[in-house]
mmCIF file of C-alpha atoms in Angstrom:
data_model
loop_
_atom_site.group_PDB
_atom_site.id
_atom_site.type_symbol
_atom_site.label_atom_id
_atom_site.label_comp_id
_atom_site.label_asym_id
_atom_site.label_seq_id
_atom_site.Cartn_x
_atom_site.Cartn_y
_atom_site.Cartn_z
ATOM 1 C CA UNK V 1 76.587 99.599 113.399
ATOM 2 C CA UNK V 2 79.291 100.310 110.124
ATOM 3 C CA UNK V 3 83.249 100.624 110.114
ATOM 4 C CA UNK V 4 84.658 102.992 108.195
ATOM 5 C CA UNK V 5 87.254 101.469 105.937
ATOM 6 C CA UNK V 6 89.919 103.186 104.034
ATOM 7 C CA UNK V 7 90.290 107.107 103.870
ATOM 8 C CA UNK V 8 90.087 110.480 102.154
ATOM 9 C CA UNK V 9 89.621 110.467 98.129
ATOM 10 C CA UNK V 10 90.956 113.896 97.735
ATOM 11 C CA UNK V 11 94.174 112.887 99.634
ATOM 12 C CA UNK V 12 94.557 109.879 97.587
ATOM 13 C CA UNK V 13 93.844 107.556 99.433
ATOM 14 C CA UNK V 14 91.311 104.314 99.220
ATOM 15 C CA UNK V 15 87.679 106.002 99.175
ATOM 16 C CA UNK V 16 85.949 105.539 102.052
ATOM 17 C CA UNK V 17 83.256 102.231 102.139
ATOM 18 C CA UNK V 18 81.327 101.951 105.118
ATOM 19 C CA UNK V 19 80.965 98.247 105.801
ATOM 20 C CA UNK V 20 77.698 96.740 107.789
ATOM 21 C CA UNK V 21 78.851 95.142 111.239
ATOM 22 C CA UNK V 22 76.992 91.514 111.334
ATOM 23 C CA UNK V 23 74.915 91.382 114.206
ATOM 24 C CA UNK V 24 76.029 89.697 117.327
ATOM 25 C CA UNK V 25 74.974 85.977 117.585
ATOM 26 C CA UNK V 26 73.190 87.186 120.840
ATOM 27 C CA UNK V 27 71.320 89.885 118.752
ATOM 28 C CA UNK V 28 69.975 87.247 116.566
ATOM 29 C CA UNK V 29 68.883 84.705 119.263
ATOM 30 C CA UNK V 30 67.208 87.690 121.268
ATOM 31 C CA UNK V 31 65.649 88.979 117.705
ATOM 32 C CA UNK V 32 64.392 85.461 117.133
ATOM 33 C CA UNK V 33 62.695 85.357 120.198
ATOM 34 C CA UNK V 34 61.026 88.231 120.186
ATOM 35 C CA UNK V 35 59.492 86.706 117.229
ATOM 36 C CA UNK V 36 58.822 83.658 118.381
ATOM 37 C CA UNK V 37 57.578 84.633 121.328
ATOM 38 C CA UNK V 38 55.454 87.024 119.916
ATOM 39 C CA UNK V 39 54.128 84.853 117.473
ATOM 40 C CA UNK V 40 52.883 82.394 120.666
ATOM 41 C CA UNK V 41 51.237 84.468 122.568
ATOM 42 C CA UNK V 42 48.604 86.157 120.319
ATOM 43 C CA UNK V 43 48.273 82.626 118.810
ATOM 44 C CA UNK V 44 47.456 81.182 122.253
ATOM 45 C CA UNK V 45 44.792 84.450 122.962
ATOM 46 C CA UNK V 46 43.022 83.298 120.153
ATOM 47 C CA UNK V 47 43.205 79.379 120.552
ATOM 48 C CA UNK V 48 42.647 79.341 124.441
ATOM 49 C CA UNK V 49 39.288 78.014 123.394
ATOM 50 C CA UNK V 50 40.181 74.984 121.209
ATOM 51 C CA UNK V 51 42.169 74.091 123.967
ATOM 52 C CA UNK V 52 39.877 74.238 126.447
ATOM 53 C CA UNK V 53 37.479 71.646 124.998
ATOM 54 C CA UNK V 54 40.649 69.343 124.538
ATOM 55 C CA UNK V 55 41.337 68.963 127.828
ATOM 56 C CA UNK V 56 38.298 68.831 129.381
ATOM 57 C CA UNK V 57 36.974 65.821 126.663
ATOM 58 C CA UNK V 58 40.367 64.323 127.971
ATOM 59 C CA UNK V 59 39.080 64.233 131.973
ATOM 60 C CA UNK V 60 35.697 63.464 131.688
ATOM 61 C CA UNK V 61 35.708 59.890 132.814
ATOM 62 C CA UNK V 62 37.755 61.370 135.460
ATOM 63 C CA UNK V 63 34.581 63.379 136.493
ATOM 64 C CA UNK V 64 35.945 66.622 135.508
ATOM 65 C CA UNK V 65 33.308 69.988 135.752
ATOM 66 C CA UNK V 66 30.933 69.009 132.994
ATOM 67 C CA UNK V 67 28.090 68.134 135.440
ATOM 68 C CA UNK V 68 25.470 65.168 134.489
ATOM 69 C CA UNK V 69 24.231 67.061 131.591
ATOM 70 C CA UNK V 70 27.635 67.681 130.115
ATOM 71 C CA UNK V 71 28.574 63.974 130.287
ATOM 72 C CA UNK V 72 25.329 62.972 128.385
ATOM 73 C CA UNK V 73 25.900 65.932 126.071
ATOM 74 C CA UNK V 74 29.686 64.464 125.767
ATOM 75 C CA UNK V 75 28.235 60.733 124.222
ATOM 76 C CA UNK V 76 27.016 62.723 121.342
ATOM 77 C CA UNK V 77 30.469 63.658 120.150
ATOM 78 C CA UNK V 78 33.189 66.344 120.392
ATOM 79 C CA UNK V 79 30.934 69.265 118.947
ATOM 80 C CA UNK V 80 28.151 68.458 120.496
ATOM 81 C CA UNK V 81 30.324 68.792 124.007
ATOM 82 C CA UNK V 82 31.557 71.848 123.000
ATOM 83 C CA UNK V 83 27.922 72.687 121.813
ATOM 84 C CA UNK V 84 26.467 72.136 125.290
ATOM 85 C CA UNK V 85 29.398 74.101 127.300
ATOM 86 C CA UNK V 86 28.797 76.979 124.974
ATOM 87 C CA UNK V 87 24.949 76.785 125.415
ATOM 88 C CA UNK V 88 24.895 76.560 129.340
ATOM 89 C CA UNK V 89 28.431 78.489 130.356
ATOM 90 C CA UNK V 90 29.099 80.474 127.177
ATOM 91 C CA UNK V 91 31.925 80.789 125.224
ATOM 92 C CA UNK V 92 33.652 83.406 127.473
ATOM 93 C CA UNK V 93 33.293 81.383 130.758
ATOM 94 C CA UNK V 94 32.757 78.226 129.778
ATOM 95 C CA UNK V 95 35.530 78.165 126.700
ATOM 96 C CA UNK V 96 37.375 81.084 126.681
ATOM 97 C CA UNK V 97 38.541 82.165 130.215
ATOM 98 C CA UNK V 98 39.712 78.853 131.638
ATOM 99 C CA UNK V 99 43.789 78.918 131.903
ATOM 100 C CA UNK V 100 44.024 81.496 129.608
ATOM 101 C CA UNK V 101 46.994 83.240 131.261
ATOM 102 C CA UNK V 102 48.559 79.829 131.402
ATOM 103 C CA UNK V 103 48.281 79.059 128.099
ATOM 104 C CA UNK V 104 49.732 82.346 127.219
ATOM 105 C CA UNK V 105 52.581 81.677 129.318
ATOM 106 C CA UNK V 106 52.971 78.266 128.477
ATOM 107 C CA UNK V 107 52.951 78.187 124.866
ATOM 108 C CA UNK V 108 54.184 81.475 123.942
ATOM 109 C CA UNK V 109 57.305 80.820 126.263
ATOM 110 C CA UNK V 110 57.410 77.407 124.786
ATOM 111 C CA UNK V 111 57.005 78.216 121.555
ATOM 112 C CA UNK V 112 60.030 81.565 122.041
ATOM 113 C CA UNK V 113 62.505 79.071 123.540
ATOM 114 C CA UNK V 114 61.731 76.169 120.978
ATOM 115 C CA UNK V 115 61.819 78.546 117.574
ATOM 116 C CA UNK V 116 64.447 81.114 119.109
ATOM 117 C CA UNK V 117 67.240 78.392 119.225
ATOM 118 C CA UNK V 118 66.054 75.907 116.364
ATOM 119 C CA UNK V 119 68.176 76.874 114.210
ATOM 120 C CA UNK V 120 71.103 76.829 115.614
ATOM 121 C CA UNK V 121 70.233 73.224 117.121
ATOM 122 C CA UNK V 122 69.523 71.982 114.220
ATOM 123 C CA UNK V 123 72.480 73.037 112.498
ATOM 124 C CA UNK V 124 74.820 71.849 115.135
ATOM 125 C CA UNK V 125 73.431 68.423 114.495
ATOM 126 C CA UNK V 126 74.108 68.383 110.866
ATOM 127 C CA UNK V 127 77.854 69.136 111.804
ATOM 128 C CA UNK V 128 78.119 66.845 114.219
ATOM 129 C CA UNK V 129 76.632 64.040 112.628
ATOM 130 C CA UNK V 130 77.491 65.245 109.100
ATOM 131 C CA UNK V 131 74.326 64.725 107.778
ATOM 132 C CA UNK V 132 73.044 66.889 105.102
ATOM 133 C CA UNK V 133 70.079 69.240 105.908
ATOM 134 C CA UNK V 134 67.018 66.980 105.865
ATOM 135 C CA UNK V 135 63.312 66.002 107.289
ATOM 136 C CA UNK V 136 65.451 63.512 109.452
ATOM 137 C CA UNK V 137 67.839 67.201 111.361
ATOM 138 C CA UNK V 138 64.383 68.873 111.720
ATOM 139 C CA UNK V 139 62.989 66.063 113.345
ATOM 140 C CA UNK V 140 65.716 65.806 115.627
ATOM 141 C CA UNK V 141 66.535 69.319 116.620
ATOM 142 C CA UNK V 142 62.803 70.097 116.824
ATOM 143 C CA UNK V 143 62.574 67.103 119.525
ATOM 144 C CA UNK V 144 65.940 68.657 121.450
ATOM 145 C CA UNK V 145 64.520 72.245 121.149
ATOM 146 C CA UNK V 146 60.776 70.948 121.731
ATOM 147 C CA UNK V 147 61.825 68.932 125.087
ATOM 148 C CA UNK V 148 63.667 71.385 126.931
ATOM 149 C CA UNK V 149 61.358 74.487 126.369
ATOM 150 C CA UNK V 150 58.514 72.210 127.395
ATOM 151 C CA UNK V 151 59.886 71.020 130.208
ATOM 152 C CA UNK V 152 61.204 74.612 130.979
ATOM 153 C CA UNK V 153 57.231 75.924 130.906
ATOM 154 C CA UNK V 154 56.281 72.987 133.204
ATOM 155 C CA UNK V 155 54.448 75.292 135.877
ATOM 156 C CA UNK V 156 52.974 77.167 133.365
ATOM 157 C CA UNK V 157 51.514 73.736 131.579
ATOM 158 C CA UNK V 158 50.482 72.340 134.724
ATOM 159 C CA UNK V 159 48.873 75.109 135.947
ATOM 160 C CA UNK V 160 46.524 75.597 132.668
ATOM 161 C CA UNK V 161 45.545 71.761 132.482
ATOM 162 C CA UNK V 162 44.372 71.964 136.293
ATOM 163 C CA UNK V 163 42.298 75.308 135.827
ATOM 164 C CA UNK V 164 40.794 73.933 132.317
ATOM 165 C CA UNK V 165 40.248 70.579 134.178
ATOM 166 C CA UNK V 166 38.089 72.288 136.709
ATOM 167 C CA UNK V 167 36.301 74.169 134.365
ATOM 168 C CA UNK V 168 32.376 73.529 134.798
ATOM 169 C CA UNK V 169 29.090 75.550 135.605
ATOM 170 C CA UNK V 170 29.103 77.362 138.974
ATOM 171 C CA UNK V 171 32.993 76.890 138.929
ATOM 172 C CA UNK V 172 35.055 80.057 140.156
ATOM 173 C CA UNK V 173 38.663 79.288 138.264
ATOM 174 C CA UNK V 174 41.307 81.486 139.954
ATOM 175 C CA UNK V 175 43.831 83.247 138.068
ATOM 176 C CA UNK V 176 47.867 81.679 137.193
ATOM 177 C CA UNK V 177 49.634 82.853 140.360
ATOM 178 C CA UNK V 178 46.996 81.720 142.472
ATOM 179 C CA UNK V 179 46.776 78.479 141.136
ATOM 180 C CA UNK V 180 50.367 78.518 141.084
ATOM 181 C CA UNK V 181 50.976 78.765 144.702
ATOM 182 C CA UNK V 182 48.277 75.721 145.227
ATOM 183 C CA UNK V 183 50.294 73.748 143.594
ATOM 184 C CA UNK V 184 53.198 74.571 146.134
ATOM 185 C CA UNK V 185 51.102 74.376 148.622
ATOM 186 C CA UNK V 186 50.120 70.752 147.874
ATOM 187 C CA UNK V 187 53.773 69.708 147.584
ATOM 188 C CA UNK V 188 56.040 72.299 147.474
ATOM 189 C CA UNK V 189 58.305 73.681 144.492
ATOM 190 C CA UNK V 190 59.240 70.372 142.986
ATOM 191 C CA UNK V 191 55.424 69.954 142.675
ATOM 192 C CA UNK V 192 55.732 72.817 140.060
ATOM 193 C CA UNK V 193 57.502 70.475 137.414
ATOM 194 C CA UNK V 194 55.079 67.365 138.741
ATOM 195 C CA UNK V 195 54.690 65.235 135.169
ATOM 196 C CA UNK V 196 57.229 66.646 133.828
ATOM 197 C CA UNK V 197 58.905 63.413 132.448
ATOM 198 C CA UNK V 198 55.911 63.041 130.313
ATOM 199 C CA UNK V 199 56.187 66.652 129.087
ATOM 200 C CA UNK V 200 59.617 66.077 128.009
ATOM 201 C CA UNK V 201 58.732 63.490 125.635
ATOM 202 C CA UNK V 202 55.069 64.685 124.389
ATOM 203 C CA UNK V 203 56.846 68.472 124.037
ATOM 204 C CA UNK V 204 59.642 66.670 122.351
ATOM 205 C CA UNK V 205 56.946 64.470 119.937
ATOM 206 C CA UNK V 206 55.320 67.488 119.144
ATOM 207 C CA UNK V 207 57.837 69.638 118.246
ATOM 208 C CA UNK V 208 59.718 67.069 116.363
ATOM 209 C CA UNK V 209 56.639 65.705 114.691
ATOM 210 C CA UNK V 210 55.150 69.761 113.894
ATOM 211 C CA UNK V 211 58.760 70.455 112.782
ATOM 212 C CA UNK V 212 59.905 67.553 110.475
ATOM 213 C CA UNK V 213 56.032 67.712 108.398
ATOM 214 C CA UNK V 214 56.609 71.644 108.266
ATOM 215 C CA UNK V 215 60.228 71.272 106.526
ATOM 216 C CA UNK V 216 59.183 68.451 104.309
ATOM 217 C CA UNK V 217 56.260 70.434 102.994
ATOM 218 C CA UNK V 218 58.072 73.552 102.516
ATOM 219 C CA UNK V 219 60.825 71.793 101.087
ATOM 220 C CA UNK V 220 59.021 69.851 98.854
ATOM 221 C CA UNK V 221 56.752 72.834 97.499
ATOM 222 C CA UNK V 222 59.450 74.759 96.834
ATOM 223 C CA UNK V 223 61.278 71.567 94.793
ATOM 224 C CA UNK V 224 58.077 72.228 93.097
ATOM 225 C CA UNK V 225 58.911 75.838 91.869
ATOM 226 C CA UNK V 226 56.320 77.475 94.454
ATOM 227 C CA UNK V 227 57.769 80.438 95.547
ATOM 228 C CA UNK V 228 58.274 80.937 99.582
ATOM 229 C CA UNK V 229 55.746 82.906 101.298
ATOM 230 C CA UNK V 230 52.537 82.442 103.224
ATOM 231 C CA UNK V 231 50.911 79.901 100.449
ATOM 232 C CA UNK V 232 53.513 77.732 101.424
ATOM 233 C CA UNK V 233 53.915 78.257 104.891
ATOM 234 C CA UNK V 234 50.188 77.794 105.476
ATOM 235 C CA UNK V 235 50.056 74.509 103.427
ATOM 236 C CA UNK V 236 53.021 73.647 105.663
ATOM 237 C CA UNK V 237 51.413 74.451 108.900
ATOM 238 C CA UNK V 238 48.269 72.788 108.027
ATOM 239 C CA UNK V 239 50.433 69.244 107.339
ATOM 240 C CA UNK V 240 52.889 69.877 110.760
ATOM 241 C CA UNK V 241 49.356 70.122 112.460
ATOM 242 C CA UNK V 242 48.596 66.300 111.769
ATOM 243 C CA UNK V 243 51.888 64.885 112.541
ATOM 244 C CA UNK V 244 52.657 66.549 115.405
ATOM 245 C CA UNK V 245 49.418 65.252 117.106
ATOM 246 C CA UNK V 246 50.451 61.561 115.829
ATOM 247 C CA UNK V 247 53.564 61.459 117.439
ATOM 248 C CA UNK V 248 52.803 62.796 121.034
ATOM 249 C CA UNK V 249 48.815 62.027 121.402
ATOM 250 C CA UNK V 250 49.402 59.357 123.943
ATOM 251 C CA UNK V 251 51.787 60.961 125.903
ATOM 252 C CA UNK V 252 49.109 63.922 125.839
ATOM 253 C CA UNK V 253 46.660 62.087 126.951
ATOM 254 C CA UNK V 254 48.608 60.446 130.056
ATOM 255 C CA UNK V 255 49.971 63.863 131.347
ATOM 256 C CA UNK V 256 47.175 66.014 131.209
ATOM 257 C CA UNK V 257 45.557 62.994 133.222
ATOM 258 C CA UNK V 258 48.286 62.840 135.203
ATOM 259 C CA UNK V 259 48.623 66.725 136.210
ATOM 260 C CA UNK V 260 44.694 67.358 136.542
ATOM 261 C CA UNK V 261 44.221 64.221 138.958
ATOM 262 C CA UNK V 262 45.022 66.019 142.063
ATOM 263 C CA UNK V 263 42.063 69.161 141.674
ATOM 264 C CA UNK V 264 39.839 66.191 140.851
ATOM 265 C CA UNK V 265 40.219 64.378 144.123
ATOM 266 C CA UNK V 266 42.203 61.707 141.754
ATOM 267 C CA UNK V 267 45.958 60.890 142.557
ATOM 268 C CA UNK V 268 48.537 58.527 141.269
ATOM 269 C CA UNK V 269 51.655 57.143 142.214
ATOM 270 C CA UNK V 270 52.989 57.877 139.168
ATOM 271 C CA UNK V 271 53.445 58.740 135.296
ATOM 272 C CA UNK V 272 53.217 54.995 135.158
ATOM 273 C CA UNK V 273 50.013 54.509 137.303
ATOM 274 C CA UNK V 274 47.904 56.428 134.502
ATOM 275 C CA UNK V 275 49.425 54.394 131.731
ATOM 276 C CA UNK V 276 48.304 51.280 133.714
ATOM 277 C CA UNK V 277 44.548 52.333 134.616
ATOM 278 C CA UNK V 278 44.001 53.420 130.925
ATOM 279 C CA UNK V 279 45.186 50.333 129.757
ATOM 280 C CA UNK V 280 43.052 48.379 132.063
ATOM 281 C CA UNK V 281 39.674 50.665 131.843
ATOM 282 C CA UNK V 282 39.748 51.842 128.799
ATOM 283 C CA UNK V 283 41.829 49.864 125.982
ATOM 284 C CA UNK V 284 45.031 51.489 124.022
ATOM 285 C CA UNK V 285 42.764 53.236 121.898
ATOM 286 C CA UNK V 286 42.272 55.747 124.610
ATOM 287 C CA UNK V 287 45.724 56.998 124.147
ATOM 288 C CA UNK V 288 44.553 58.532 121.182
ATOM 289 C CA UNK V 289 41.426 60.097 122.613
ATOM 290 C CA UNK V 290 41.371 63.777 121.930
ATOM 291 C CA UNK V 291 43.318 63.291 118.608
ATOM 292 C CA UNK V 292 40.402 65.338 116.689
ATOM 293 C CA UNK V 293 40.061 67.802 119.219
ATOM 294 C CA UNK V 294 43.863 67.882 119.422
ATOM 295 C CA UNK V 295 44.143 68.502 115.219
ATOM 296 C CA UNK V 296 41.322 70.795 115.869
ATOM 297 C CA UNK V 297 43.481 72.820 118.288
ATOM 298 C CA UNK V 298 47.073 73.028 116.383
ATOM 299 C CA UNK V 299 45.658 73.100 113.292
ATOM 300 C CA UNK V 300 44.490 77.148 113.817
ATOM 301 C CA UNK V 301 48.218 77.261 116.423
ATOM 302 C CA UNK V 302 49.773 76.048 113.613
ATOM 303 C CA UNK V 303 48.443 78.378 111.337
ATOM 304 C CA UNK V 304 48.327 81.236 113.204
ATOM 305 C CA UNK V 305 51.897 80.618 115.067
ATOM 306 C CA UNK V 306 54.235 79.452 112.403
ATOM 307 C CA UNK V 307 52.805 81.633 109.394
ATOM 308 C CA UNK V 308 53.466 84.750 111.677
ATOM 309 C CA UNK V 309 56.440 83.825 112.976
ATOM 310 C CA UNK V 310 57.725 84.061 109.126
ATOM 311 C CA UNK V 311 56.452 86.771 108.438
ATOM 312 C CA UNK V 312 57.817 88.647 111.585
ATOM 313 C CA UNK V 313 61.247 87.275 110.725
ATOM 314 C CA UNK V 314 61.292 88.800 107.219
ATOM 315 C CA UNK V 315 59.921 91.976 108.538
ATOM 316 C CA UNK V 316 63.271 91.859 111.611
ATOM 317 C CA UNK V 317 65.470 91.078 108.745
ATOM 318 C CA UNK V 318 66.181 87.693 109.386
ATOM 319 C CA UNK V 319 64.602 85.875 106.655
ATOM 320 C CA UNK V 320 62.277 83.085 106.397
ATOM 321 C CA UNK V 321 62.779 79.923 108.630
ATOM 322 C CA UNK V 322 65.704 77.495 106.568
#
């Protein structure tokens, strides 16, 4: 939209400038969005299978799908797991197709809410607290922004970790509505947000921990004299990768136990239950179980995600991430 300010040059007037309206602070959320979203969901089609192999190394002592075979395969290593479900299911079925839907739904929507509203998070923060822009702000609006869209995709998580659970050989998985409606079934609505606590505070790690190693790097690069663009964004993407899986792996590791216990036969009382019987089975070192897997997996989100999300920002005219 323009105004037309001033009037007619041959009538002596002011000549006539035609002034650019500033789009609408709803325009700008919605525009980021789009981006955002965007950005998560073709990055989730193509990492649906790195995140596969996470969570079903996370619930094999739980006696998740992997059969006999699968569990000897699994002593052998990470690759070698993911070696074996490749060889006997193939990538599509065994990899590929488990909770893909869900992951779609669950990161891209996480990933929209989280980057659509960032910025203006984090820069209420600084004026509230006075604090000058920092690693310290990104940490701390990517933890607000990070915790609420999280929690807000709850279902959507849930739903993904109990289909990739169940993944095995001779499995049928169902689809994200049907396994949706289970999950009502089984306890009704609330049910949908079961572990959700947990999700709060690992969405909330993750995000602040991805966010606050992103701006340092970028920031830091660019104190550097490296110009912005995809060098730096990758570089950035690649370092957000390993602390964001250092600051939520153990809350990882307790929800996804947490939400695929019930289409194992497994249940718990609660969040608190899981904490206890890997503490007392397993050591504290199984909270970090998965962390290769787990830098294995954001590490190509990461890059995919946050690297296009710039780049579809500069192309909608709202310049690179600040």
């Amino acid at each position: 939209a323009s105004a037309v300010v001033g009037g007619d040059v041959r009538g002596g007037t002011a000549p006539v400038a035609l002034v650019a309206a500033e789009p609408s602070q709803a325009v700008t959320v919605a525009s980021r969005m789009a981006c955002s979203m965007s950005a998560g969901l073709i990055s989730a089609l193509a990492t649906n299978p790195t995140e596969t192999i996470r969570v079903r190394w996370q619930v094999l002592s739980m006696g998740g799908g992997a059969g006999a075979a699968g569990q000897a395969a699994a002593e052998g290593g990470l690759l070698r797991f993911g070696a074996h479900i490749v060889r006997t299911e193939g990538l599509i079925v065994g990899l590929w197709r488990p909770g893909l839907t869900g992951w779609m739904a669950s990161f891209g929507g996480a990933f929209g809410i989280r980057m659509g509203v960032y910025e203006y998070v984090r820069l209420g923060l600084e004026r509230a607290t006075g604090r000058e822009r920092s690693t310290a702000t990104a940490f701390a609006a990517g933890m607000c922004t990070g915790a609420l869209s999280n929690s807000t995709c709850c279902p959507f998580f849930q739903a993904k970790n109990r289909l990739q659970a169940r993944a095995g050989p001779g499995i049928q998985g169902g689809g994200l509505i049907q396994e949706l409606s289970s999950i009502v079934r089984e306890g009704g609505a609330p049910n949908l947000y079961r572990g959700v606590p947990a999700l709060f505070c690992r969405g909330g790690l993750i995000s602040g921990g991805q966010l606050s190693g992103y701006d340092f790097t970028k920031r830091y690069l660019i104190g550097q004299g490296v110009a912005e663009g995809p060098i730096i964004h990758v570089a950035a993407s690649s370092v957000s990768a390993v602390t964001a899986v250092l600051a939520s792996a153990p809350a990882d590791v307790v929800l996804n136990r947490y939400q695929a216990a019930p289409s194992l036969g497994k249940h718990y009382a609660s969040l608190g239950a899981v904490v206890a019987e890997i503490m007392k089975e397993e050591g504290p070192l199984a909270f970090y179980r998965g962390v290769v897997p787990n830098i294995a997996k954001f590490l190509p989100l990461f890059l995919m995600s946050m690297p296009l999300f710039e780049q579809l920002r500069r192309l909608a005219g709202l310049g690179y991430l600040t």
